Short mmCIF file of C-alpha atoms in Angstrom, two decimals:
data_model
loop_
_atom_site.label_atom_id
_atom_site.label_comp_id
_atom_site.label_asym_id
_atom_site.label_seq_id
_atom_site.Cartn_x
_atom_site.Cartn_y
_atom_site.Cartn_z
CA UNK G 26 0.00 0.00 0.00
CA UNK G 27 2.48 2.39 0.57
CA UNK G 28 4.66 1.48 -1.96
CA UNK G 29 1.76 2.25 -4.53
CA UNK G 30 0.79 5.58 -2.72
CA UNK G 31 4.67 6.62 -3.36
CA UNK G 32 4.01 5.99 -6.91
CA UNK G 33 1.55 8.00 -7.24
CA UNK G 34 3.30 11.35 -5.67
CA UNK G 35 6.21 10.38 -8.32
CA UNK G 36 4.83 12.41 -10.95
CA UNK G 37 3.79 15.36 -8.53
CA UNK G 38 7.18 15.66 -7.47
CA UNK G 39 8.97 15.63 -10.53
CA UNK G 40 6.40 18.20 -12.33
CA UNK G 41 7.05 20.17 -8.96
CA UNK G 42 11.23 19.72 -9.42
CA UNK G 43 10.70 20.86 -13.06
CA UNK G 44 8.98 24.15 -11.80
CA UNK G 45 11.48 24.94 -9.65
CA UNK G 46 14.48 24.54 -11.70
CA UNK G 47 12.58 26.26 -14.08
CA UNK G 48 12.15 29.38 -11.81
CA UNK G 49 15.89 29.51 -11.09
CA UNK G 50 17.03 29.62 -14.05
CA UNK G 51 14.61 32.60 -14.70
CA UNK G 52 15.66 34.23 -11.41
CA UNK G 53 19.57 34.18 -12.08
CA UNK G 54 18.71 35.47 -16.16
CA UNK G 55 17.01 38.39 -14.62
CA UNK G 56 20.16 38.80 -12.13
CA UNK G 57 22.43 38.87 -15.04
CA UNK G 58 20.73 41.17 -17.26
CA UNK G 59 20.25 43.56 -14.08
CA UNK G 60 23.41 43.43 -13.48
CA UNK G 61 24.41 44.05 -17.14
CA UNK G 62 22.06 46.98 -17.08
CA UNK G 63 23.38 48.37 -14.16
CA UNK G 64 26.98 48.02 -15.25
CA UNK G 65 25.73 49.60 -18.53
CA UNK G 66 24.51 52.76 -16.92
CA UNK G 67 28.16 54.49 -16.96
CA UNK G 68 28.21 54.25 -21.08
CA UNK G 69 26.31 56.02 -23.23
CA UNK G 70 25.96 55.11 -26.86
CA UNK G 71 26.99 57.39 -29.65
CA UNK G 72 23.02 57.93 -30.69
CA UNK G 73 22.52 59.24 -26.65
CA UNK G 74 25.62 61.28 -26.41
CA UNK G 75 24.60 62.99 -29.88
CA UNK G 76 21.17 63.95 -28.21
CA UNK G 77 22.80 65.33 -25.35
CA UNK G 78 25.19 67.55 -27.43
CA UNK G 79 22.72 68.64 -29.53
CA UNK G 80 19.98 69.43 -26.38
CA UNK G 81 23.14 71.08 -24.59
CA UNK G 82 23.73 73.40 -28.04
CA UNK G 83 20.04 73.98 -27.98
CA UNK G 84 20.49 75.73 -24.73
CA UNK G 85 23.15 77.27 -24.69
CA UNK G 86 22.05 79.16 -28.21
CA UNK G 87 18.96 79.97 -26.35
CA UNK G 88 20.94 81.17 -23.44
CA UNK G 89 23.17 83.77 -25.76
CA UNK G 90 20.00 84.80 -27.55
CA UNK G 91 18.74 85.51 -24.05
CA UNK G 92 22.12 87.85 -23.35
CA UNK G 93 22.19 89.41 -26.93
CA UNK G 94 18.88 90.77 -26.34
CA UNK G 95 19.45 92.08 -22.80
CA UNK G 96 22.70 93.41 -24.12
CA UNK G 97 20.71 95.21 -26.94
CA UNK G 98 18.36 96.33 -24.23
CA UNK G 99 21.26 98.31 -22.23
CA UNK G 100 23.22 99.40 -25.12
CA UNK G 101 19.49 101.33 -25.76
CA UNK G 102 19.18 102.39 -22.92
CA UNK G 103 22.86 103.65 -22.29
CA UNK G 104 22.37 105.30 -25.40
CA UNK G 105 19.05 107.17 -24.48
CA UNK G 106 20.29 108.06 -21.39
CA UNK G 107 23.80 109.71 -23.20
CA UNK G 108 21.91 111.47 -25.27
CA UNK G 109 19.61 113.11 -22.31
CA UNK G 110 22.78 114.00 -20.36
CA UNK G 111 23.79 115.59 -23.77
CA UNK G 112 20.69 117.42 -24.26
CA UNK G 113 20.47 118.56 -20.83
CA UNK G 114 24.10 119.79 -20.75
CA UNK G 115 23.64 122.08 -24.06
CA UNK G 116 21.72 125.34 -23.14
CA UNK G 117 20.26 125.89 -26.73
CA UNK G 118 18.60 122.67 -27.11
CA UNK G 119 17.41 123.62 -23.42
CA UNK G 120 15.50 127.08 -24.94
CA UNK G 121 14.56 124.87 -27.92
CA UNK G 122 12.63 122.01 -26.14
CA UNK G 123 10.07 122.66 -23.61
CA UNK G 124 9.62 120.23 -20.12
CA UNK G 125 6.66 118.08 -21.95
CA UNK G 126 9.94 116.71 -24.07
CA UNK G 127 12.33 116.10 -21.39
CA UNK G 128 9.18 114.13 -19.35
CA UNK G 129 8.56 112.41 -22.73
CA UNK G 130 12.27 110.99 -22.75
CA UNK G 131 12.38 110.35 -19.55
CA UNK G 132 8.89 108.87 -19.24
CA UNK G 133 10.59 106.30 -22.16
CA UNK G 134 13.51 105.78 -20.59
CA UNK G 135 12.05 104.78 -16.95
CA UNK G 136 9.82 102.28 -19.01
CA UNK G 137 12.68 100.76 -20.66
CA UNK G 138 14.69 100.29 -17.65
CA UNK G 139 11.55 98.51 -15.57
CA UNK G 140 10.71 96.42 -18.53
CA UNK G 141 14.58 95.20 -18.71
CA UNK G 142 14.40 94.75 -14.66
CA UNK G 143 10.98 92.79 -15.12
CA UNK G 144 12.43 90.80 -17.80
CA UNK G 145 15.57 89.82 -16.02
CA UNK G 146 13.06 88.92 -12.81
CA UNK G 147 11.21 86.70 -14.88
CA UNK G 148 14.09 84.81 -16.60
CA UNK G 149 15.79 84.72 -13.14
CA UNK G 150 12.44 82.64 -11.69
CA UNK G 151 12.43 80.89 -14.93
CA UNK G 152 16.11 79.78 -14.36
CA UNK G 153 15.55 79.25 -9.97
CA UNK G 154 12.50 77.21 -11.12
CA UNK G 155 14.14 74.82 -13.99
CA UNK G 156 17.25 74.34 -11.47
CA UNK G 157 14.96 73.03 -8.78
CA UNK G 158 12.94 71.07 -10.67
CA UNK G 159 16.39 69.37 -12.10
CA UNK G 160 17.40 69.34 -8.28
CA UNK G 161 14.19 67.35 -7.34
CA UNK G 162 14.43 65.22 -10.44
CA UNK G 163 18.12 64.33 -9.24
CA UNK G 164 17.38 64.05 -5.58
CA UNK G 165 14.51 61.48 -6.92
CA UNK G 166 16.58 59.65 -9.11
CA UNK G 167 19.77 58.96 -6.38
CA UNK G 168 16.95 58.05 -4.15
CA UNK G 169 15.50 55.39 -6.61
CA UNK G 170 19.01 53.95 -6.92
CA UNK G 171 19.62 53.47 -3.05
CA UNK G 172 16.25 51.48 -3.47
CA UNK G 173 17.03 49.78 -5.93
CA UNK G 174 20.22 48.54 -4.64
CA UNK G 175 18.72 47.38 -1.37
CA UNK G 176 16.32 45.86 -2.68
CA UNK G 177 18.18 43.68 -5.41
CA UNK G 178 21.07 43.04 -2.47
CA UNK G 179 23.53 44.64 -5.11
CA UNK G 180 27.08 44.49 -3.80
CA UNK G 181 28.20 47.76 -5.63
CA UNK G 182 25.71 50.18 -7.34
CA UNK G 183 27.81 53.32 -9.17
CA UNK G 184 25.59 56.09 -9.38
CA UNK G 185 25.12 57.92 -12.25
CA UNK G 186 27.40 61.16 -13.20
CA UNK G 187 25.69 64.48 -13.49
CA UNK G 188 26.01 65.77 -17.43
CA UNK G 189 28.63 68.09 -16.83
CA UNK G 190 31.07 65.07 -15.94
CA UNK G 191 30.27 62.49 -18.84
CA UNK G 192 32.95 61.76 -20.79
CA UNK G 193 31.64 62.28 -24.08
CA UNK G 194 34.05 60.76 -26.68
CA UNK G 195 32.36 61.49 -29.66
CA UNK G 196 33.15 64.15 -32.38
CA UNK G 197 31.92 66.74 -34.36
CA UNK G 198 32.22 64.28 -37.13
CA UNK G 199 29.38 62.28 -35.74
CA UNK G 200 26.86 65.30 -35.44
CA UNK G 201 24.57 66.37 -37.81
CA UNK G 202 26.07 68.11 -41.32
CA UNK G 203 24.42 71.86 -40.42
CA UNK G 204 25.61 71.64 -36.74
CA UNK G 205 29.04 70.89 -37.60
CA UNK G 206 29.40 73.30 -40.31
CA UNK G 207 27.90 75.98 -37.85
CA UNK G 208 30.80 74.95 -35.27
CA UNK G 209 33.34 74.85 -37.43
CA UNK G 210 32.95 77.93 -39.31
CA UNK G 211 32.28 80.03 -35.88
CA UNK G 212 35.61 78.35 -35.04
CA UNK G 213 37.24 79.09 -37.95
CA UNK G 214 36.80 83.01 -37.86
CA UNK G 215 37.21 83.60 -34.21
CA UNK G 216 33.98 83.17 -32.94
CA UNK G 217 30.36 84.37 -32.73
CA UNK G 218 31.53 88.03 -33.44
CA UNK G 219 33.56 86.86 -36.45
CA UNK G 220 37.13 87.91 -34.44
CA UNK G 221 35.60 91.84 -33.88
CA UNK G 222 35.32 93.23 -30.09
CA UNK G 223 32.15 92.71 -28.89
CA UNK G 224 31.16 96.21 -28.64
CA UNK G 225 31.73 96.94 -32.30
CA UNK G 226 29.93 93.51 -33.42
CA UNK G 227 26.78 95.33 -31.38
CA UNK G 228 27.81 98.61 -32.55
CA UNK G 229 27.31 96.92 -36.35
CA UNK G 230 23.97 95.01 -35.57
CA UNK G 231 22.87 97.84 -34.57
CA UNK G 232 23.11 100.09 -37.32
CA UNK G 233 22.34 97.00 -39.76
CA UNK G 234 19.11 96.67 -38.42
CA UNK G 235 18.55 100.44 -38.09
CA UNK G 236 20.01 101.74 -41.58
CA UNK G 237 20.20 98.53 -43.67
CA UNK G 238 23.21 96.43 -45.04
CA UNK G 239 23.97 99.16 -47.90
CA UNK G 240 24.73 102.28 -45.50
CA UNK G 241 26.12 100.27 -42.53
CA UNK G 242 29.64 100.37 -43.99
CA UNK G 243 29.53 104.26 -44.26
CA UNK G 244 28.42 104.96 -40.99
CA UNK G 245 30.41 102.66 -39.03
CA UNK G 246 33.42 104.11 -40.94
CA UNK G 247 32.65 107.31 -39.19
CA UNK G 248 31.92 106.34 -35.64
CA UNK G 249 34.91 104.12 -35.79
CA UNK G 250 37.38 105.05 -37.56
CA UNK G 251 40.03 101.91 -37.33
CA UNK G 252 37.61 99.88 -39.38
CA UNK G 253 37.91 100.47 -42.83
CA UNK G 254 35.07 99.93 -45.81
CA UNK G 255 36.79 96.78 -46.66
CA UNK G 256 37.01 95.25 -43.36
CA UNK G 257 33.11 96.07 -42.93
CA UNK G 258 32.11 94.24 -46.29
CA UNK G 259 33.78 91.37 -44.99
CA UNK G 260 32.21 91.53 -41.73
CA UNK G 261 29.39 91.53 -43.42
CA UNK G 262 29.88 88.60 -45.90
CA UNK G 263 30.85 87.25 -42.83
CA UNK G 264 27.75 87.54 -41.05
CA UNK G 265 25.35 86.69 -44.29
CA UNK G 266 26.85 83.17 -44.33
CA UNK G 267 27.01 82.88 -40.25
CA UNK G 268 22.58 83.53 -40.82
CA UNK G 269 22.62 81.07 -42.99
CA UNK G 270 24.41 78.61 -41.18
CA UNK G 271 22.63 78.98 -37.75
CA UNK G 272 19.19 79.03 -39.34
CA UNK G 273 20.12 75.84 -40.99
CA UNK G 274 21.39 74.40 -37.52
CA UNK G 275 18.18 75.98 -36.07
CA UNK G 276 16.22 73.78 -38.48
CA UNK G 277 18.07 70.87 -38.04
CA UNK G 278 17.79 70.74 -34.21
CA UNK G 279 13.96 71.73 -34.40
CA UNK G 280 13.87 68.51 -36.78
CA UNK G 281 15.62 66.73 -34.27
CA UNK G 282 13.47 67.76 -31.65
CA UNK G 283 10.50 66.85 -33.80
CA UNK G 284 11.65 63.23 -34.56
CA UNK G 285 12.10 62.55 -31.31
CA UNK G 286 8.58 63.85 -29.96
CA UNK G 287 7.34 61.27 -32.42
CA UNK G 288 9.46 58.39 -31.97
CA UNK G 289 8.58 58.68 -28.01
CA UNK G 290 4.69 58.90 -29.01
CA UNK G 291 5.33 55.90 -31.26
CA UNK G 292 7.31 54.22 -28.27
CA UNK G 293 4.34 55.07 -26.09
CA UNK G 294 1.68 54.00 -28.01
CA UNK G 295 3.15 50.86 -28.64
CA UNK G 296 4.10 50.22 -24.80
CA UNK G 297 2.07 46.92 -23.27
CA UNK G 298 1.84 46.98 -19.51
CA UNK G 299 3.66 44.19 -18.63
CA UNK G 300 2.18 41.02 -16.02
CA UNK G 301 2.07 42.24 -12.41
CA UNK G 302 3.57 39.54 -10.89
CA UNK G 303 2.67 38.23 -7.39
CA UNK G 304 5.21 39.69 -4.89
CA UNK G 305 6.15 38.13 -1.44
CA UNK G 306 4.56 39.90 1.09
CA UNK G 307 7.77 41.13 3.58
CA UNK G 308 6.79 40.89 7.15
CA UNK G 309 6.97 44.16 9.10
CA UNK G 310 7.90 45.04 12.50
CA UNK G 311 5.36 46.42 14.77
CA UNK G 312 7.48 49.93 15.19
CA UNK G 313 6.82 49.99 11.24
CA UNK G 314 3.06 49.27 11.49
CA UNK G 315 2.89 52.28 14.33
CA UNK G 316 4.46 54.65 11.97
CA UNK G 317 2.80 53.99 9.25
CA UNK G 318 -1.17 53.37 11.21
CA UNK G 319 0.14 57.16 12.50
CA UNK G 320 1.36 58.30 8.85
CA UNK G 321 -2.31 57.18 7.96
CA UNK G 322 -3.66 59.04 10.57
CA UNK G 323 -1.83 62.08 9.59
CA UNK G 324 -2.34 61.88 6.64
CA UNK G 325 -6.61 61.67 7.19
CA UNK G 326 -6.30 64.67 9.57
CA UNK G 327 -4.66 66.68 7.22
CA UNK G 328 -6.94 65.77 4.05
CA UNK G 329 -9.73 66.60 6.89
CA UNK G 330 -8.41 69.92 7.57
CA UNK G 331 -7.56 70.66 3.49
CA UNK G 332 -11.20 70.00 2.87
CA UNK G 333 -12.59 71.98 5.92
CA UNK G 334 -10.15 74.55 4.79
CA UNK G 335 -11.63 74.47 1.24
CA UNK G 336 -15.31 74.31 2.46
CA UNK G 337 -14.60 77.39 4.40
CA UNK G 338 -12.74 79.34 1.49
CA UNK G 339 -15.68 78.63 -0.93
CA UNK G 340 -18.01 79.68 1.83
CA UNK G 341 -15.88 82.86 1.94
CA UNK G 342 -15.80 83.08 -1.88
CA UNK G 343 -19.16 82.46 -2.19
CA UNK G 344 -19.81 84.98 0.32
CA UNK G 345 -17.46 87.64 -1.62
CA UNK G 346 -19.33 86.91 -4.44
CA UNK G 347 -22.52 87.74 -3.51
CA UNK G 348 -21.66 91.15 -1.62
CA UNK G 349 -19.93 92.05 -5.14
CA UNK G 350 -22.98 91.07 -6.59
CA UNK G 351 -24.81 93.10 -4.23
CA UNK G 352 -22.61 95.74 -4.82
CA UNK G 353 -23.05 95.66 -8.83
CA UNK G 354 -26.88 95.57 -8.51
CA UNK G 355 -26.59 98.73 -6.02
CA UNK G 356 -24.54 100.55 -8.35
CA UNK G 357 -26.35 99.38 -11.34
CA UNK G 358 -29.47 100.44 -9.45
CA UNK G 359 -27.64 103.83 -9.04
CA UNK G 360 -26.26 104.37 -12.81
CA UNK G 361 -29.87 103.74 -13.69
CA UNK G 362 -30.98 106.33 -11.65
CA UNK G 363 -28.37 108.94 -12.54
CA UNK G 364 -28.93 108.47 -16.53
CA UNK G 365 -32.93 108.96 -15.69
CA UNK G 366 -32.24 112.28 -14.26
CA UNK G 367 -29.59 112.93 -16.48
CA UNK G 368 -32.01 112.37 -19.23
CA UNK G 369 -35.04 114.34 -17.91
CA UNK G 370 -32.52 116.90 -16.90
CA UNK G 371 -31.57 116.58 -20.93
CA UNK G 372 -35.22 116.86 -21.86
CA UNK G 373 -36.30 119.75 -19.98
CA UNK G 374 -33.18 121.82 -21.28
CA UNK G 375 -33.91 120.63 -24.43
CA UNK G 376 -37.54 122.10 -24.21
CA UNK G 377 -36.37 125.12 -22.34
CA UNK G 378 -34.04 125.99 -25.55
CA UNK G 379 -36.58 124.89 -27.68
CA UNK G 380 -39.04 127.82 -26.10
CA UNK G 381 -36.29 130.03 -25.66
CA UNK G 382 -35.55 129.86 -29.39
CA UNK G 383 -39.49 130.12 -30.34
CA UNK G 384 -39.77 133.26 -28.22
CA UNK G 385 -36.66 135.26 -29.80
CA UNK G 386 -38.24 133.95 -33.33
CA UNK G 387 -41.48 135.43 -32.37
CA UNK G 388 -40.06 138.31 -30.74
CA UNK G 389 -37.71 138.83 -34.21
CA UNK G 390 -40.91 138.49 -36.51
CA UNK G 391 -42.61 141.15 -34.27
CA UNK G 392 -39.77 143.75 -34.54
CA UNK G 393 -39.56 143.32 -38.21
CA UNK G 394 -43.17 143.20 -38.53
CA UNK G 395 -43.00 147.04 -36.37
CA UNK G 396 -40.01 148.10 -38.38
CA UNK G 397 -42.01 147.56 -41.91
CA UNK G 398 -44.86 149.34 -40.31
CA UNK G 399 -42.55 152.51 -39.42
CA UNK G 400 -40.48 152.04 -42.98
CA UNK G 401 -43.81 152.10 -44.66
CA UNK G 402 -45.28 155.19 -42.91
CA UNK G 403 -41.97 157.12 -42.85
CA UNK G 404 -42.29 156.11 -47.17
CA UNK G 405 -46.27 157.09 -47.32
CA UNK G 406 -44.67 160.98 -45.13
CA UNK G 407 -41.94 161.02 -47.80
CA UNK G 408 -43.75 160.33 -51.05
CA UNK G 409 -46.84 162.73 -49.85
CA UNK G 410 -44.00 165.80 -48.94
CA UNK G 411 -42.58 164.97 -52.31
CA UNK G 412 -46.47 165.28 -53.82
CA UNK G 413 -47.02 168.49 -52.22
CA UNK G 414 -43.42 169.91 -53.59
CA UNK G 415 -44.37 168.92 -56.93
CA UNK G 416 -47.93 170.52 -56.21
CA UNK G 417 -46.47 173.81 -55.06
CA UNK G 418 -44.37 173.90 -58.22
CA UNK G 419 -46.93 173.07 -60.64
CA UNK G 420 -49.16 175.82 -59.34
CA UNK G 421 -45.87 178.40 -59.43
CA UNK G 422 -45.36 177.33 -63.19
CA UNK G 423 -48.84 177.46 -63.73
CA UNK G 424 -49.07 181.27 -62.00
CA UNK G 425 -46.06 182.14 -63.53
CA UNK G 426 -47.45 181.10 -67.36
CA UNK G 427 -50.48 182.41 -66.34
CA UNK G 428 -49.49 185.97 -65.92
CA UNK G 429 -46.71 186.04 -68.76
CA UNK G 430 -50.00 185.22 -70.92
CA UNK G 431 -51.79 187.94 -69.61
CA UNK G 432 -48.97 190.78 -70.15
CA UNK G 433 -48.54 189.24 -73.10
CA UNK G 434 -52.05 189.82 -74.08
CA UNK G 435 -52.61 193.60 -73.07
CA UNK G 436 -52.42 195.40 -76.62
CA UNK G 437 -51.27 198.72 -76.89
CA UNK G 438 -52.18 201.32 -79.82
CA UNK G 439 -48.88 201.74 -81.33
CA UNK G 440 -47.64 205.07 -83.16
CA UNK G 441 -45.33 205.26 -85.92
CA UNK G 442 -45.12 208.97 -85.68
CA UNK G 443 -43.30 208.60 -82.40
CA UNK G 444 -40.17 207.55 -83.80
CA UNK G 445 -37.37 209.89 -83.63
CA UNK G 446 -39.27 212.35 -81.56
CA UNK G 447 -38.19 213.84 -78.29
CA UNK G 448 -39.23 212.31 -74.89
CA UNK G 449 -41.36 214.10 -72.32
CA UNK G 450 -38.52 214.04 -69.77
CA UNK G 451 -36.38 215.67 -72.69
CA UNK G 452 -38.64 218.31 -73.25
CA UNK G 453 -38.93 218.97 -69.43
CA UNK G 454 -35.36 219.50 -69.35
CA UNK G 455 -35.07 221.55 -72.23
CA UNK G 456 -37.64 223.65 -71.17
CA UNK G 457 -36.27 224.78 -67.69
CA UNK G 458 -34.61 228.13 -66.95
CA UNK G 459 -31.58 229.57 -67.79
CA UNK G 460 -29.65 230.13 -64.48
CA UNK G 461 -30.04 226.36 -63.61
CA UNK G 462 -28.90 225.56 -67.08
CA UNK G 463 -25.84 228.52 -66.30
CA UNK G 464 -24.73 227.08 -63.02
CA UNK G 465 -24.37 223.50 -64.21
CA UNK G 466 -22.20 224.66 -67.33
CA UNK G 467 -19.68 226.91 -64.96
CA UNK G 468 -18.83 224.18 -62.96
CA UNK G 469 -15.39 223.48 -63.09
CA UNK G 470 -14.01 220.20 -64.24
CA UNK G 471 -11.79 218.25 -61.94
CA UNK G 472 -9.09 216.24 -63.20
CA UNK G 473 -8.12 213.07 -62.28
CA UNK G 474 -4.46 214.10 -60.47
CA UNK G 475 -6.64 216.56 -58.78
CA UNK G 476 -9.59 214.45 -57.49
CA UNK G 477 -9.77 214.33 -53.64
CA UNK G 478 -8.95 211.87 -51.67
CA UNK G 479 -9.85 210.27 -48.19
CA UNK G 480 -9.65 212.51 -45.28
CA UNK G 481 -5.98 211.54 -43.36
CA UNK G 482 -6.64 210.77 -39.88
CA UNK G 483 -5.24 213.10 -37.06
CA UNK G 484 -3.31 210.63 -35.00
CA UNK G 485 -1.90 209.66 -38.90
CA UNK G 486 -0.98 213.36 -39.90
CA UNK G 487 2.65 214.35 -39.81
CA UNK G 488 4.03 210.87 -39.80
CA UNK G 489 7.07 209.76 -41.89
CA UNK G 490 8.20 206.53 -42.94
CA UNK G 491 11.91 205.81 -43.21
CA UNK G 492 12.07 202.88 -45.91
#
């Protein structure tokens, strides 16, 4: 009996032998390709190192676009601010311009200079914010390792170097054609100025942008005078091709970039969760269970005292918002009010004008209508005077014809005999006596020398002028 029951636990125990050979051989594959991966953490393959060089150019081109454009900033502002000292120091531009100028300039300048400080704020909290999320990525990363090493029972886990100390081996021969002929040619002619100072390389970028390629030469020929014409047409060949090259490399990383958003939402899409497999539960001391029954506890209080905390702010901002909305229907209320009396206020000056301006009408009409009246009587006065003058003379002519008619018409008998005949008034002379006729012919005749003159006055009589 026994013998058979042994028998039958034969196969059992060999299918159960199977399975656990089976599982060690599993266990010590998955040893040795942890370990491999482990060891395989310090290397990086040429692909990887290539990303990193080519994310690390990325930034630091951002990075000097960043300072070329505060550095453009300043140089404006050092040269607004030069040019107010200037203006300020010469008295005839200071009778020329009036204060609303100098505020204007100034008002410009104080704007640039805050816009510069809240730009360098913000990129300073962009910077303090990417540095500790890196720091918290790191701290999370070193702190994955130390788990993973106790857990596995490693014997020696290397951490991983930070990215300024990997030993990148490869060369610019393995980068891409438009980054390499970027960083060789800004190699080859000393740099991202193309060997100039920095100041004049600004000093030219300036101008180029302000004036155009064509009189950039001229003008930086007079504000510096040991640069010649030729030496600026070569700068500026110079910085045509450096353009080209760094939009090309601009293109080629944003390519980069955009090949590698797509393989990762390939690699995600085609991602399978792998089995959960059934872990040994690890026993636990009881100090372990304390903490964590007390983390638990914690952590219920404190989700307790978020929510009571968020009950009570939207009580608050519920609260807020209806005294706002109180406040917006009082004031509404009030505007309403104000634009009714406004408007009858409107109205009743309208009217008032309106009656105002019908009264001085009416009031116009009757002073014109008064002044016809007093134009027409003064006419009626002037044509009857002018009548009655033309009256008076008619009757005048007519009594003057009238009586020239009449002498006219009184006929005399007329004598022919008369003619040649002595007048009465002859004859009465001729007839007087003889004495009176004596006495007027013995008169003597004065002459003219001896005619008598005016009586000289008394006061005038023995006078003599000397001449």
């Amino acid at each position: 009996m026994i013998s058979s029951k042994r028998r039958s636990y034969v196969p059992e125990a060999v299918a159960f032998i199977c399975g656990t050979n089976k599982l060690k051989s599993q266990q010590e594959m998955l040893e040795r390709m942890q370990d491999k991966l482990v060891s395989s953490l310090k290397q990086f393959s040429v692909h990887e190192r290539n990303e990193i060089l080519c994310e690390m150019r990325a930034t630091e081109l951002a990075a000097s676009k960043v300072i070329e454009a505060f550095q453009d900033e300043l140089i404006t502002i050092f040269d607004l601010m030069r040019d107010v000292s200037q203006e300020v120091k010469d008295d005839e531009k200071l009778k020329s311009h009036s204060i609303t100028y100098f505020r204007q300039k100034l008002t410009a300048l104080e704007t640039k200079i805050y816009k510069l400080k809240e730009d360098c704020t913000r990129e300073l909290n962009k910077l303090e914010d990417e540095e500790g999320a890196l720091t918290v990525e790191t701290d999370f990363m070193e702190t994955r390792i130390e788990n993973w090493g106790k857990t596995n029972e490693l014997s020696k886990v290397r951490r991983a170097q930070s990215a300024s100390r990997i030993n990148c081996s490869c060369t610019t021969d393995q980068l891409c054609p438009e980054i390499r002929n970027f960083s060789q040619y800004v190699q080859r002619y000393g740099g991202h100025n193309g060997g100039w100072k920095e100041e004049d390389h600004l000093m030219y970028l300036k101008f180029r942008q302000k004036h155009g390629p064509q009189q950039t030469a001229a003008l930086l020929n007079q504000h510096l005078p040991d640069i010649t014409l030729d030496m600026v047409l070569q700068h500026d060949t110079w910085f045509e091709t450096y353009t080209d090259l760094r939009n090309k490399q601009k293109n080629a990383i944003k390519k980069w970039k955009d090949d590698k958003r797509a393989k990762h939402v390939a690699t995600c899409d085609e991602y399978v969760e792998p089995k959960k497999q059934q872990r040994t539960r690890m026993k636990t001391d009881p100090e372990l269970k304390t903490r964590i029954k007390f983390w638990k506890e914690q952590q219920k209080i404190r989700k307790e005292q978020e929510l009571q905390e968020k009950l009570e702010e939207e009580e608050m901002r519920k609260r807020i918002n209806s005294l706002k909305r109180k406040k917006q229907e009082k004031r509404k209320a009030f505007l309403d009010e104000y634009r009714r009396e406004r408007d009858s206020c409107e109205q009743a000056l309208q009217i008032a004008k309106q009656t105002e301006e019908e009264r001085k009408r009416h009031m116009a009409a009757l002073q014109a209508n008064s002044m016809l009246r007093q134009f027409r009587h003064e006419d009626m006065k002037y044509v009857l005077r002018r009548r009655e003058l033309l009256q008076q003379k008619q009757d005048s002519d007519s009594r003057s014809t009238t009586s020239t008619t009449s002498s006219s018409s009184v006929k005399v008998k007329r004598d022919p005999e008369r003619l040649f005949q002595p007048t009465k008034v002859w004859q009465m002379r001729s007839t007087k006596p003889s004495d009176d006729l004596q006495q007027e012919l013995v008169k003597p005749i004065i002459h003219l020398h001896n005619m008598p003159h005016l009586k000289i006055p008394k006061w005038r009589q023995g006078l003599t002028f000397d001449i």
